[in-house]
Short mmCIF file of C-alpha atoms in Angstrom, two decimals:
data_model
loop_
_atom_site.label_atom_id
_atom_site.label_comp_id
_atom_site.label_asym_id
_atom_site.label_seq_id
_atom_site.Cartn_x
_atom_site.Cartn_y
_atom_site.Cartn_z
CA UNK A 1 71.14 -168.41 18.82
CA UNK A 2 67.34 -168.36 19.97
CA UNK A 3 69.14 -164.36 21.34
CA UNK A 4 70.40 -164.58 18.40
CA UNK A 5 66.99 -164.71 16.19
CA UNK A 6 65.47 -162.55 18.66
CA UNK A 7 68.05 -159.90 18.62
CA UNK A 8 67.71 -160.39 14.23
CA UNK A 9 63.75 -159.77 14.85
CA UNK A 10 64.15 -156.84 16.55
CA UNK A 11 66.10 -155.18 14.16
CA UNK A 12 63.87 -156.43 11.50
CA UNK A 13 60.84 -154.67 13.37
CA UNK A 14 62.86 -151.41 13.52
CA UNK A 15 63.31 -151.06 10.13
CA UNK A 16 59.49 -151.06 9.33
CA UNK A 17 60.56 -147.28 10.75
CA UNK A 18 63.46 -146.96 9.57
CA UNK A 19 65.35 -144.84 6.42
CA UNK A 20 67.87 -147.23 5.73
CA UNK A 21 69.17 -151.54 6.16
CA UNK A 22 72.60 -152.22 5.62
CA UNK A 23 73.60 -156.34 5.49
CA UNK A 24 77.48 -157.16 4.79
CA UNK A 25 80.29 -159.07 5.93
CA UNK A 26 82.21 -158.47 8.99
CA UNK A 27 85.69 -159.51 10.37
CA UNK A 28 87.49 -159.21 14.22
CA UNK A 29 90.45 -158.90 15.30
CA UNK A 30 92.23 -158.36 18.55
CA UNK A 31 94.30 -155.72 20.26
CA UNK A 32 96.55 -155.35 23.37
CA UNK A 33 95.54 -158.25 25.83
CA UNK A 34 93.52 -159.82 23.94
CA UNK A 35 95.89 -160.46 20.91
CA UNK A 36 97.67 -164.03 20.18
CA UNK A 37 94.29 -165.27 23.08
CA UNK A 38 91.40 -164.59 20.51
CA UNK A 39 91.39 -165.44 16.82
CA UNK A 40 90.24 -163.52 14.36
CA UNK A 41 86.53 -164.25 14.14
CA UNK A 42 84.56 -163.72 10.37
CA UNK A 43 80.82 -163.62 9.82
CA UNK A 44 77.73 -161.07 9.09
CA UNK A 45 75.95 -158.57 10.18
CA UNK A 46 72.90 -156.65 10.19
CA UNK A 47 71.96 -152.63 11.35
CA UNK A 48 69.44 -149.93 10.72
CA UNK A 49 69.16 -146.43 10.28
CA UNK A 50 67.24 -142.98 10.68
CA UNK A 51 67.91 -139.54 10.86
CA UNK A 52 65.91 -137.53 13.11
CA UNK A 53 64.69 -135.26 10.46
CA UNK A 54 66.79 -132.62 8.69
CA UNK A 55 69.72 -133.08 10.22
CA UNK A 56 73.07 -134.56 10.09
CA UNK A 57 72.63 -137.07 13.14
CA UNK A 58 71.15 -140.52 13.15
CA UNK A 59 69.82 -143.16 14.96
CA UNK A 60 71.66 -146.38 14.67
CA UNK A 61 71.23 -150.13 15.75
CA UNK A 62 74.00 -152.89 14.57
CA UNK A 63 74.05 -156.59 15.32
CA UNK A 64 76.41 -158.77 13.56
CA UNK A 65 77.11 -163.36 14.56
CA UNK A 66 81.12 -163.81 14.31
CA UNK A 67 82.77 -167.41 14.37
CA UNK A 68 86.01 -167.27 15.71
CA UNK A 69 86.95 -170.78 16.01
CA UNK A 70 86.04 -174.19 14.58
CA UNK A 71 87.96 -177.56 15.83
CA UNK A 72 87.73 -181.35 15.52
CA UNK A 73 90.31 -183.15 18.12
CA UNK A 74 90.48 -186.50 19.60
CA UNK A 75 92.14 -186.45 22.87
CA UNK A 76 94.28 -189.24 25.00
CA UNK A 77 92.74 -189.39 28.22
CA UNK A 78 94.48 -192.13 31.20
CA UNK A 79 91.93 -193.38 33.71
CA UNK A 80 91.67 -194.04 36.66
CA UNK A 81 93.59 -198.06 36.02
CA UNK A 82 96.28 -195.73 33.55
CA UNK A 83 94.07 -197.59 30.50
CA UNK A 84 93.60 -194.76 27.80
CA UNK A 85 90.94 -193.65 25.42
CA UNK A 86 90.40 -192.12 22.23
CA UNK A 87 88.28 -189.43 23.34
CA UNK A 88 86.82 -187.71 19.89
CA UNK A 89 85.34 -184.18 20.65
CA UNK A 90 84.96 -181.11 18.57
CA UNK A 91 83.81 -177.61 19.60
CA UNK A 92 82.20 -174.62 18.23
CA UNK A 93 82.82 -170.05 19.37
CA UNK A 94 80.80 -167.62 18.08
CA UNK A 95 80.63 -164.26 19.52
CA UNK A 96 78.13 -161.56 19.06
CA UNK A 97 77.58 -158.03 18.97
CA UNK A 98 74.71 -155.86 20.07
CA UNK A 99 75.37 -151.95 19.95
CA UNK A 100 73.05 -148.93 19.87
CA UNK A 101 74.30 -145.83 18.85
CA UNK A 102 74.56 -142.31 17.45
CA UNK A 103 75.72 -141.25 14.04
CA UNK A 104 77.05 -138.01 12.06
CA UNK A 105 77.70 -138.02 8.56
CA UNK A 106 78.64 -134.66 7.72
CA UNK A 107 78.21 -135.36 4.31
CA UNK A 108 75.08 -136.63 4.14
CA UNK A 109 73.74 -136.02 0.63
CA UNK A 110 77.22 -136.64 -1.34
CA UNK A 111 78.42 -139.70 -3.23
CA UNK A 112 80.78 -140.22 -0.55
CA UNK A 113 80.05 -139.61 2.79
CA UNK A 114 82.19 -140.14 5.76
CA UNK A 115 80.60 -140.63 9.14
CA UNK A 116 81.28 -140.84 12.76
CA UNK A 117 79.66 -143.02 15.40
CA UNK A 118 78.96 -143.70 18.74
CA UNK A 119 77.68 -146.60 19.93
CA UNK A 120 76.69 -149.34 23.68
CA UNK A 121 76.19 -151.82 24.62
CA UNK A 122 76.79 -156.13 25.16
CA UNK A 123 79.20 -158.25 23.21
CA UNK A 124 78.27 -162.15 23.67
CA UNK A 125 80.73 -164.69 23.17
CA UNK A 126 79.66 -168.70 23.72
CA UNK A 127 80.82 -172.02 22.98
CA UNK A 128 79.80 -175.15 22.64
CA UNK A 129 82.19 -178.57 23.16
CA UNK A 130 80.36 -181.74 21.94
CA UNK A 131 82.00 -184.77 23.33
CA UNK A 132 81.61 -188.59 21.85
CA UNK A 133 81.08 -191.52 23.82
CA UNK A 134 84.44 -193.80 22.75
CA UNK A 135 82.55 -196.91 23.59
CA UNK A 136 85.40 -197.96 25.01
CA UNK A 137 84.51 -199.96 28.15
CA UNK A 138 88.04 -200.36 29.63
CA UNK A 139 87.98 -196.20 29.54
CA UNK A 140 86.25 -193.50 30.94
CA UNK A 141 82.70 -191.64 28.68
CA UNK A 142 81.94 -188.50 29.41
CA UNK A 143 79.32 -187.32 31.90
CA UNK A 144 77.73 -184.37 29.37
CA UNK A 145 78.31 -185.20 26.27
CA UNK A 146 78.01 -181.14 25.50
CA UNK A 147 79.13 -178.38 27.58
CA UNK A 148 78.66 -175.05 27.58
CA UNK A 149 80.42 -171.42 28.32
CA UNK A 150 79.16 -168.08 27.68
CA UNK A 151 79.58 -164.84 28.89
CA UNK A 152 78.53 -161.62 28.25
CA UNK A 153 80.38 -157.94 28.64
CA UNK A 154 79.50 -154.36 28.49
CA UNK A 155 81.01 -152.65 25.66
CA UNK A 156 81.62 -149.43 23.98
CA UNK A 157 82.57 -148.89 20.45
CA UNK A 158 83.96 -144.60 18.14
CA UNK A 159 82.88 -145.99 14.76
CA UNK A 160 84.09 -144.74 11.31
CA UNK A 161 84.19 -144.99 7.53
CA UNK A 162 82.21 -143.88 4.51
CA UNK A 163 79.10 -144.60 2.30
CA UNK A 164 80.46 -144.72 -1.29
CA UNK A 165 77.22 -144.11 -3.74
CA UNK A 166 76.61 -146.68 -6.15
CA UNK A 167 73.46 -146.89 -7.61
CA UNK A 168 71.65 -143.25 -6.81
CA UNK A 169 67.72 -144.76 -7.67
CA UNK A 170 68.31 -148.47 -6.76
CA UNK A 171 67.34 -150.26 -3.53
CA UNK A 172 70.77 -150.77 -2.49
CA UNK A 173 71.97 -147.35 -2.67
CA UNK A 174 75.34 -147.48 -1.72
CA UNK A 175 78.07 -149.76 0.01
CA UNK A 176 79.32 -149.08 3.68
CA UNK A 177 82.94 -149.37 4.09
CA UNK A 178 84.20 -148.54 7.89
CA UNK A 179 85.28 -150.39 11.41
CA UNK A 180 84.90 -150.38 14.78
CA UNK A 181 86.86 -149.75 17.84
CA UNK A 182 86.01 -152.12 20.60
CA UNK A 183 86.69 -151.68 24.06
CA UNK A 184 84.92 -153.46 27.13
CA UNK A 185 85.46 -155.36 30.79
CA UNK A 186 86.23 -158.41 31.44
CA UNK A 187 84.77 -161.04 29.52
CA UNK A 188 86.17 -165.66 29.91
CA UNK A 189 86.76 -167.24 26.22
CA UNK A 190 88.09 -171.07 25.41
CA UNK A 191 90.05 -172.33 23.11
CA UNK A 192 90.44 -175.81 23.26
CA UNK A 193 93.71 -178.28 22.96
CA UNK A 194 95.13 -181.49 24.05
CA UNK A 195 94.34 -182.77 27.61
CA UNK A 196 97.87 -183.94 27.72
CA UNK A 197 99.67 -180.35 26.63
CA UNK A 198 99.84 -177.92 29.61
CA UNK A 199 98.08 -174.60 30.53
CA UNK A 200 98.46 -171.72 29.57
CA UNK A 201 100.08 -168.84 32.04
CA UNK A 202 97.92 -166.48 32.01
CA UNK A 203 94.87 -168.80 31.20
CA UNK A 204 93.27 -171.80 33.14
CA UNK A 205 91.97 -174.81 32.55
CA UNK A 206 88.40 -176.06 30.92
CA UNK A 207 87.59 -179.29 33.39
CA UNK A 208 85.10 -182.40 31.81
CA UNK A 209 84.03 -184.24 34.35
CA UNK A 210 84.33 -188.49 32.44
CA UNK A 211 83.19 -191.35 34.14
CA UNK A 212 85.32 -194.56 34.08
CA UNK A 213 82.86 -196.32 33.45
CA UNK A 214 84.35 -200.32 35.17
CA UNK A 215 83.93 -198.35 38.59
CA UNK A 216 82.16 -195.82 38.13
CA UNK A 217 84.94 -193.25 39.54
CA UNK A 218 84.30 -189.36 38.43
CA UNK A 219 87.33 -187.28 36.77
CA UNK A 220 88.70 -184.31 35.35
CA UNK A 221 90.55 -183.40 32.31
CA UNK A 222 91.18 -180.47 31.45
CA UNK A 223 90.41 -180.53 27.52
CA UNK A 224 90.82 -176.39 27.13
CA UNK A 225 91.98 -172.78 28.37
CA UNK A 226 89.59 -169.98 29.43
CA UNK A 227 91.45 -166.89 28.67
CA UNK A 228 89.82 -164.11 30.45
CA UNK A 229 90.68 -160.59 29.42
CA UNK A 230 89.72 -156.92 28.88
CA UNK A 231 87.68 -156.60 25.38
CA UNK A 232 89.73 -154.76 22.84
CA UNK A 233 88.75 -155.54 19.40
CA UNK A 234 88.77 -153.83 15.65
CA UNK A 235 85.93 -155.02 13.73
CA UNK A 236 86.54 -154.57 9.77
CA UNK A 237 83.74 -154.73 7.48
CA UNK A 238 81.69 -153.81 3.74
CA UNK A 239 77.73 -153.36 3.90
CA UNK A 240 75.61 -153.12 0.87
CA UNK A 241 72.86 -149.89 2.10
CA UNK A 242 69.62 -150.76 1.21
CA UNK A 243 67.45 -147.33 0.75
CA UNK A 244 64.06 -147.82 2.13
CA UNK A 245 62.77 -144.12 1.04
CA UNK A 246 62.98 -146.21 -3.08
#
């Protein structure tokens, strides 16, 4: 969250010299080896644009934060003595994308202005798993109630879309509809599951430490699967473009 706020402030600071700011909503969907492992992610995006003089090229930077999984689950965890602890927990998974780049708008002054852009930056996966003490004196309790898995990978993006003029003399001058094709290196991300379920063949178990209250014995239970795949996604977005020259 602190990194997201830092980047957000950075974009706002750069926006003081920008010609356009944009704010909207987006959806990530996985492709190829990520498909079926990475759930669709929904979130918000912020960006800025600055045309390079009177040319058709412009500098840009985009920042987005999207939620791709949230789940509450009760786990049945067998202890060393065979006693079953009913462990409650929840987890939240988000993906953050930050990508500066350069765009080309051959019809920049027209009512319908198509564009192409190339960008490079990073994508960050972050999952927070919260476990709650079951207060079961015959069972076990989590050693760490808050567990976190984070991973960052470099990405490259090819982008295309169209800006539609809606109110030429208004600060919200255009609507931007487009898509990003995201490709990048390997990333690790977590999906929670029942401890009693088998590990997915293409994943590694996510092991969490527990302490048996009566004996102090520390042991591990698998509470999810960690997938490692190359990054292949589409990100669809709709944004309102704020014209700062008005």
